[in-house]
CSV table of C-alpha atoms in Angstrom, one decimal:
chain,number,residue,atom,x,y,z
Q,1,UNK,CA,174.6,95.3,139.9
Q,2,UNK,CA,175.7,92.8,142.3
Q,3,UNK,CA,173.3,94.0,144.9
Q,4,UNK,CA,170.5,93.4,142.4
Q,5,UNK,CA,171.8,89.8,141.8
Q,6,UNK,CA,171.7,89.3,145.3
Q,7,UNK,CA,168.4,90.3,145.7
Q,8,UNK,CA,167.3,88.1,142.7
Q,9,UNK,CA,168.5,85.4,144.1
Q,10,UNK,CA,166.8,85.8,147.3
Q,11,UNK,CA,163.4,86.3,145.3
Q,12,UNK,CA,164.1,83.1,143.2
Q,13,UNK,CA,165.1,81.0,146.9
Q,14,UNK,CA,162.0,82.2,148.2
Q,15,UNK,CA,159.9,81.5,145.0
Q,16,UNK,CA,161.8,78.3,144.7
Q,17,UNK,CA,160.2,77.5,148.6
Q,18,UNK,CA,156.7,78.4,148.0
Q,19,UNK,CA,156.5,76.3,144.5
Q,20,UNK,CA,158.7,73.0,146.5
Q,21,UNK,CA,155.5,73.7,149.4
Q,22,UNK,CA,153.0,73.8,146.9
Q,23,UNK,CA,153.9,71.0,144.8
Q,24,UNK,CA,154.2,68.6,148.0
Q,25,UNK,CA,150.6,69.4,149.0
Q,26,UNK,CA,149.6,68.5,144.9
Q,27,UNK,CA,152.0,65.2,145.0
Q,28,UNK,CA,150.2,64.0,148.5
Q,29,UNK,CA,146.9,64.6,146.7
Q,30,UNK,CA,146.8,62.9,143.7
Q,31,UNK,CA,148.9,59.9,145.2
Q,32,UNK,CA,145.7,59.6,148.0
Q,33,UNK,CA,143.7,59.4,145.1
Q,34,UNK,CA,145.0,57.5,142.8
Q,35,UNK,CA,145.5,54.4,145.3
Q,36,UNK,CA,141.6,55.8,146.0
Q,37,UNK,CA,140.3,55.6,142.7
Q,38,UNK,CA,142.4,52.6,141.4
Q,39,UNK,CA,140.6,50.6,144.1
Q,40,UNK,CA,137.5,51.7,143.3
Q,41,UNK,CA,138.1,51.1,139.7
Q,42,UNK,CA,138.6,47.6,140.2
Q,43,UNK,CA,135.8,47.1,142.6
Q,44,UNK,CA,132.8,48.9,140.7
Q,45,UNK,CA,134.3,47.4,136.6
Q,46,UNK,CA,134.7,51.5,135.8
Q,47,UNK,CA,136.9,52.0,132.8
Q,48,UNK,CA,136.2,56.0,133.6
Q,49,UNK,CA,137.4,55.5,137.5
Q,50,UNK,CA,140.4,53.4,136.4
Q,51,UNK,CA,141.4,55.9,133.3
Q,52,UNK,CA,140.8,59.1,136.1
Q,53,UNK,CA,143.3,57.2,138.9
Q,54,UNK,CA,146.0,56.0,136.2
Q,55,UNK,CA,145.6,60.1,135.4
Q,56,UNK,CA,146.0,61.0,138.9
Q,57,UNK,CA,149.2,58.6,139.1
Q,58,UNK,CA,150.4,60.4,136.1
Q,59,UNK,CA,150.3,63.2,137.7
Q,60,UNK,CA,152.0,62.4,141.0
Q,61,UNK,CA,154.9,61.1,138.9
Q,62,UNK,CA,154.9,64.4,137.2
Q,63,UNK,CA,154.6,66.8,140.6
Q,64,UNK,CA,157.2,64.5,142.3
Q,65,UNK,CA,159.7,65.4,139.2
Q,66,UNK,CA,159.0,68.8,139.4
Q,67,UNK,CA,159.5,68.8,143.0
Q,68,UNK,CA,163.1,67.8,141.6
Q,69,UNK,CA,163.0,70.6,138.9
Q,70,UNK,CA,162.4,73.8,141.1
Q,71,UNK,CA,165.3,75.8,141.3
Q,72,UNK,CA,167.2,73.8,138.4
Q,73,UNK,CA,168.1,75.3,135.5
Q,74,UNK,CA,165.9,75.8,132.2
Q,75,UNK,CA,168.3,72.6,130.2
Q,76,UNK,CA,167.2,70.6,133.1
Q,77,UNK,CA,163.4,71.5,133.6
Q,78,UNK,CA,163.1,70.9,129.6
Q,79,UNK,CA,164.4,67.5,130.4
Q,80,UNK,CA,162.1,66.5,133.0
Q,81,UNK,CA,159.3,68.1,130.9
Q,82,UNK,CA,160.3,65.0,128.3
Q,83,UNK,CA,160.0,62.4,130.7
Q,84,UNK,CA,156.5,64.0,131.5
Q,85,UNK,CA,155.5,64.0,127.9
Q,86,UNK,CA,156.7,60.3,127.6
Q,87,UNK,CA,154.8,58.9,130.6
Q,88,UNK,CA,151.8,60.6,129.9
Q,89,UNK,CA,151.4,59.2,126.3
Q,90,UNK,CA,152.0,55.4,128.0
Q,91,UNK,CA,149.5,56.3,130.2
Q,92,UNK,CA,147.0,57.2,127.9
Q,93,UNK,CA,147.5,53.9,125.4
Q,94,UNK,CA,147.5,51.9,128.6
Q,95,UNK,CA,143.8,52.7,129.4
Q,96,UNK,CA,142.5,52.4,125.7
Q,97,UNK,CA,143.8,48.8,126.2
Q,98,UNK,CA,141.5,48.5,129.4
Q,99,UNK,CA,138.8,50.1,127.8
Q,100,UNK,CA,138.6,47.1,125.0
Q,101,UNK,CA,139.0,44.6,127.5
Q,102,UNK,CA,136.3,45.9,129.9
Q,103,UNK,CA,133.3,46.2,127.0
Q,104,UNK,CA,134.6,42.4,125.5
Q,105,UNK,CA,133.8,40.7,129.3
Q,106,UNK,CA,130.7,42.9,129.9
Q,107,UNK,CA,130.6,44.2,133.0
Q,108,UNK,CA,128.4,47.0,133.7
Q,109,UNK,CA,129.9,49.4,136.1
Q,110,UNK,CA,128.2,50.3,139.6
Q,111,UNK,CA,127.1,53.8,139.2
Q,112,UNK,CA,127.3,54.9,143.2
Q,113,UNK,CA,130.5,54.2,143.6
Q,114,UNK,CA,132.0,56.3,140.2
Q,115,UNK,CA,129.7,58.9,141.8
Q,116,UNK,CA,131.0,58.8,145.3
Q,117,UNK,CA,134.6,58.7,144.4
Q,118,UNK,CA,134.2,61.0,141.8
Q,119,UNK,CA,133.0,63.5,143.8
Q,120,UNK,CA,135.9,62.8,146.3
Q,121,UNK,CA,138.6,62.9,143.5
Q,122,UNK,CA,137.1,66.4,141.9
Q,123,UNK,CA,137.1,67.9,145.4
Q,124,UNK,CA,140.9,67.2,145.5
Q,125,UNK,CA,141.3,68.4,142.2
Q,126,UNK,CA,139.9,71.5,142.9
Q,127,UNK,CA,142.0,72.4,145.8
Q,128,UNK,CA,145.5,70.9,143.7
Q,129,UNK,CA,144.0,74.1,140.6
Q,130,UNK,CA,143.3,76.6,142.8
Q,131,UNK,CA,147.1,75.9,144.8
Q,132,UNK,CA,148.9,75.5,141.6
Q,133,UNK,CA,147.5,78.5,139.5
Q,134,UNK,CA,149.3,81.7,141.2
Q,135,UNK,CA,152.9,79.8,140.1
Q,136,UNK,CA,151.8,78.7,136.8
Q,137,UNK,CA,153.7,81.7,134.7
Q,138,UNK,CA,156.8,80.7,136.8
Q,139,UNK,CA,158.4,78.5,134.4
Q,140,UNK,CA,157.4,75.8,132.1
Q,141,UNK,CA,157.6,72.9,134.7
Q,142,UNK,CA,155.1,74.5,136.9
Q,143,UNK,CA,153.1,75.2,133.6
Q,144,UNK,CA,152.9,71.7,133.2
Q,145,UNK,CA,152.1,70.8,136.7
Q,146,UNK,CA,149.1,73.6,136.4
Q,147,UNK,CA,148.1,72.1,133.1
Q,148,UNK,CA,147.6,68.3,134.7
Q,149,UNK,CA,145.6,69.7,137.5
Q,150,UNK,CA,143.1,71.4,135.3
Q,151,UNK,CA,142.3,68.4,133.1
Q,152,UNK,CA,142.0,65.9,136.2
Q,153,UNK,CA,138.7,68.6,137.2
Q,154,UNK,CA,137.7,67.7,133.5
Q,155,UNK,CA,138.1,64.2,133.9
Q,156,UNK,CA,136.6,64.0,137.3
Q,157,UNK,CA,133.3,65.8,135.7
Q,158,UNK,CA,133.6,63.6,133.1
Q,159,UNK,CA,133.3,60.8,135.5
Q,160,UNK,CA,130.5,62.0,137.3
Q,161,UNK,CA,128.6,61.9,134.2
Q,162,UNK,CA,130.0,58.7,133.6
Q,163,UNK,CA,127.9,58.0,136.6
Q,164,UNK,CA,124.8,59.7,136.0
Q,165,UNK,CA,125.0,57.8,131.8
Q,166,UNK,CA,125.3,54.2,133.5
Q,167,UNK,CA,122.6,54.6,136.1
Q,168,UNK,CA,120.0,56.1,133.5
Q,169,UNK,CA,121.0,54.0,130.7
Q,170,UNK,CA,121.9,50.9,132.3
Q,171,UNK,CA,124.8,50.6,129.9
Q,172,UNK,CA,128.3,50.5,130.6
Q,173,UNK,CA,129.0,52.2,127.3
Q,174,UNK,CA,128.9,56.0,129.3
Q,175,UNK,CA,131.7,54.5,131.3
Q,176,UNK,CA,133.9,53.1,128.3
Q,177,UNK,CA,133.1,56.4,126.5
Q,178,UNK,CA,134.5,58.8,129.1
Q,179,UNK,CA,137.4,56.2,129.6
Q,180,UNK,CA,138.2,57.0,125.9
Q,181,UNK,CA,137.8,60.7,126.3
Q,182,UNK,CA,140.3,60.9,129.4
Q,183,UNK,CA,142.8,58.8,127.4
Q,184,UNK,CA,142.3,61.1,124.5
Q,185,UNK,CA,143.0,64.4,127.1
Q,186,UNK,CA,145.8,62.7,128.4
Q,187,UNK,CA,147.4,61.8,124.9
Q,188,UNK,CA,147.2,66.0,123.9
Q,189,UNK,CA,148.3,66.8,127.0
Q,190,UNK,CA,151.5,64.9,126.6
Q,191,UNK,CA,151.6,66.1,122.9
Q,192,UNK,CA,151.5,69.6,123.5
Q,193,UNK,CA,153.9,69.2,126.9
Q,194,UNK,CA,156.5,66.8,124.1
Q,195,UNK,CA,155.9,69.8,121.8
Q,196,UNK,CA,156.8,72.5,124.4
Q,197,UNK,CA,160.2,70.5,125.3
Q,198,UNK,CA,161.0,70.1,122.1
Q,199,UNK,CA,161.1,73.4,121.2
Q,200,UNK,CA,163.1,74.4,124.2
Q,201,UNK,CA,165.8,71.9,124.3
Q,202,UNK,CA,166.5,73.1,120.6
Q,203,UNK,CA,167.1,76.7,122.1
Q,204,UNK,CA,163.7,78.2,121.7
Q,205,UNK,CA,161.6,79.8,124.2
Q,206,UNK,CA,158.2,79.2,125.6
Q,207,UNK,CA,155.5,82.2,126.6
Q,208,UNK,CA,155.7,81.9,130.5
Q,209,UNK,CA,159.1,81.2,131.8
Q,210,UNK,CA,160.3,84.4,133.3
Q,211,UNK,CA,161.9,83.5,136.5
Q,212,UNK,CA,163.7,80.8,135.0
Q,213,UNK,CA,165.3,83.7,131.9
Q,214,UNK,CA,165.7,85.9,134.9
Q,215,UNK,CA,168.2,83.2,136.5
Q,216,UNK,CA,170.4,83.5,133.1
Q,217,UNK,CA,169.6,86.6,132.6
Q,218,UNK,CA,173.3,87.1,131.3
Q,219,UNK,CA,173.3,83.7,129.6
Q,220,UNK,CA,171.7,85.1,126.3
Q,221,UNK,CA,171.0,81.0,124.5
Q,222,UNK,CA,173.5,79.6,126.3
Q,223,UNK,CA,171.7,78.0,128.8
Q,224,UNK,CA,170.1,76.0,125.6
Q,225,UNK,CA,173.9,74.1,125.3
Q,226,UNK,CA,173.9,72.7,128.9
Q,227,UNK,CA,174.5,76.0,131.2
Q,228,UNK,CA,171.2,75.7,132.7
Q,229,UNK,CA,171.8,72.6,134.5
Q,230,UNK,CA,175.0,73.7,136.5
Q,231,UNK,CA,172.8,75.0,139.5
């Protein structure tokens, strides 16, 4: 039995230094391209750009605490998934606000540079998925990590046709309307992540946490009462 421990353990450490890896690659990404895209928000009047880099600052936030959850217990990870939920919804209300106040002055966004940076920002999206999706059944922080990456490739296609709506119409409205539609992904994404912490911290379990049940494996619930966090 101790043997087997052992050799847990050594699968978790290992686990543990391919997630820490993979999560610094994601951080470095989205925190490029949220400076990137908050820039270019500013410069070309796009509520879409702005709405897509305060997403990717979200996310940076949220890779840089789970760069601080790997290897922690399941009390602590359900925690930190909290704080994600939380940030996420202030996020969201934040660009609704900037929305309102774009369409009241009227400025009509320049189309070439939501394309250029979109294209830019989806690219980096891309590559942040397709590291993040071999350790998204790991446990429920790198869940949420996985689930942020895949709706910043929706937003980013959503600004791209942000894009293509303001150069044919001539209108900014394509802009504020994709704008509204990232805030709204944003605001379920931090409902369901709440929703999934919630349920955790009051003992349940959520579909996709096996390494972090195998590190209690002995615990039964316990780690629900504050054993998880003693690693």
């Amino acid at each position: 039995m101790d043997a087997c421990c052992e050799t847990m353990v050594e699968e978790l450490t290992a686990l543990h230094g391919k997630q820490r890896r993979v999560l610094w690659i994601v951080f470095a990404l989205n925190a490029a391209m949220f400076g990137v895209e908050f820039v270019s928000g500013w410069i070309a009047h796009s509520s879409a750009l702005t709405a897509d880099s305060l997403d990717m600052f979200g996310d940076a936030l949220i890779f840089a605490l789970s760069l601080h959850a790997v290897g922690r217990g399941v009390r602590w990870q359900t925690g930190i998934a909290l704080v994600k939920g939380a940030a996420m919804t202030v996020l969201g209300l934040t660009v609704l606000g900037q929305i309102v106040h774009t369409l009241w002055v009227g400025h009509r966004p320049l189309d070439g540079w939501m394309g250029g940076v979109g294209a830019l920002a989806l690219a980096a999206n891309v590559a942040c998925l397709w590291l993040l999706t071999r350790h998204r059944q790991d446990d429920l922080n790198l869940r949420s990590a996985w689930t942020c990456a895949r709706n910043d490739v929706l937003s980013n296609m959503g600004v791209l046709a942000a894009a293509a709506g303001v150069w044919l119409l001539d209108s900014p409205w394509p802009d504020a309307l994709v704008g509204a539609a990232i805030s709204a992904l944003i605001l379920s994404s931090a409902v369901r992540v709440l929703r999934d912490g919630i349920f955790q911290w009051r003992g349940g379990t959520v579909a996709g946490l096996g390494h972090a049940h195998h590190h209690h494996h002995g615990h039964g619930h316990s780690h629900a009462h504050g054993h998880g966090a003693t690693h």
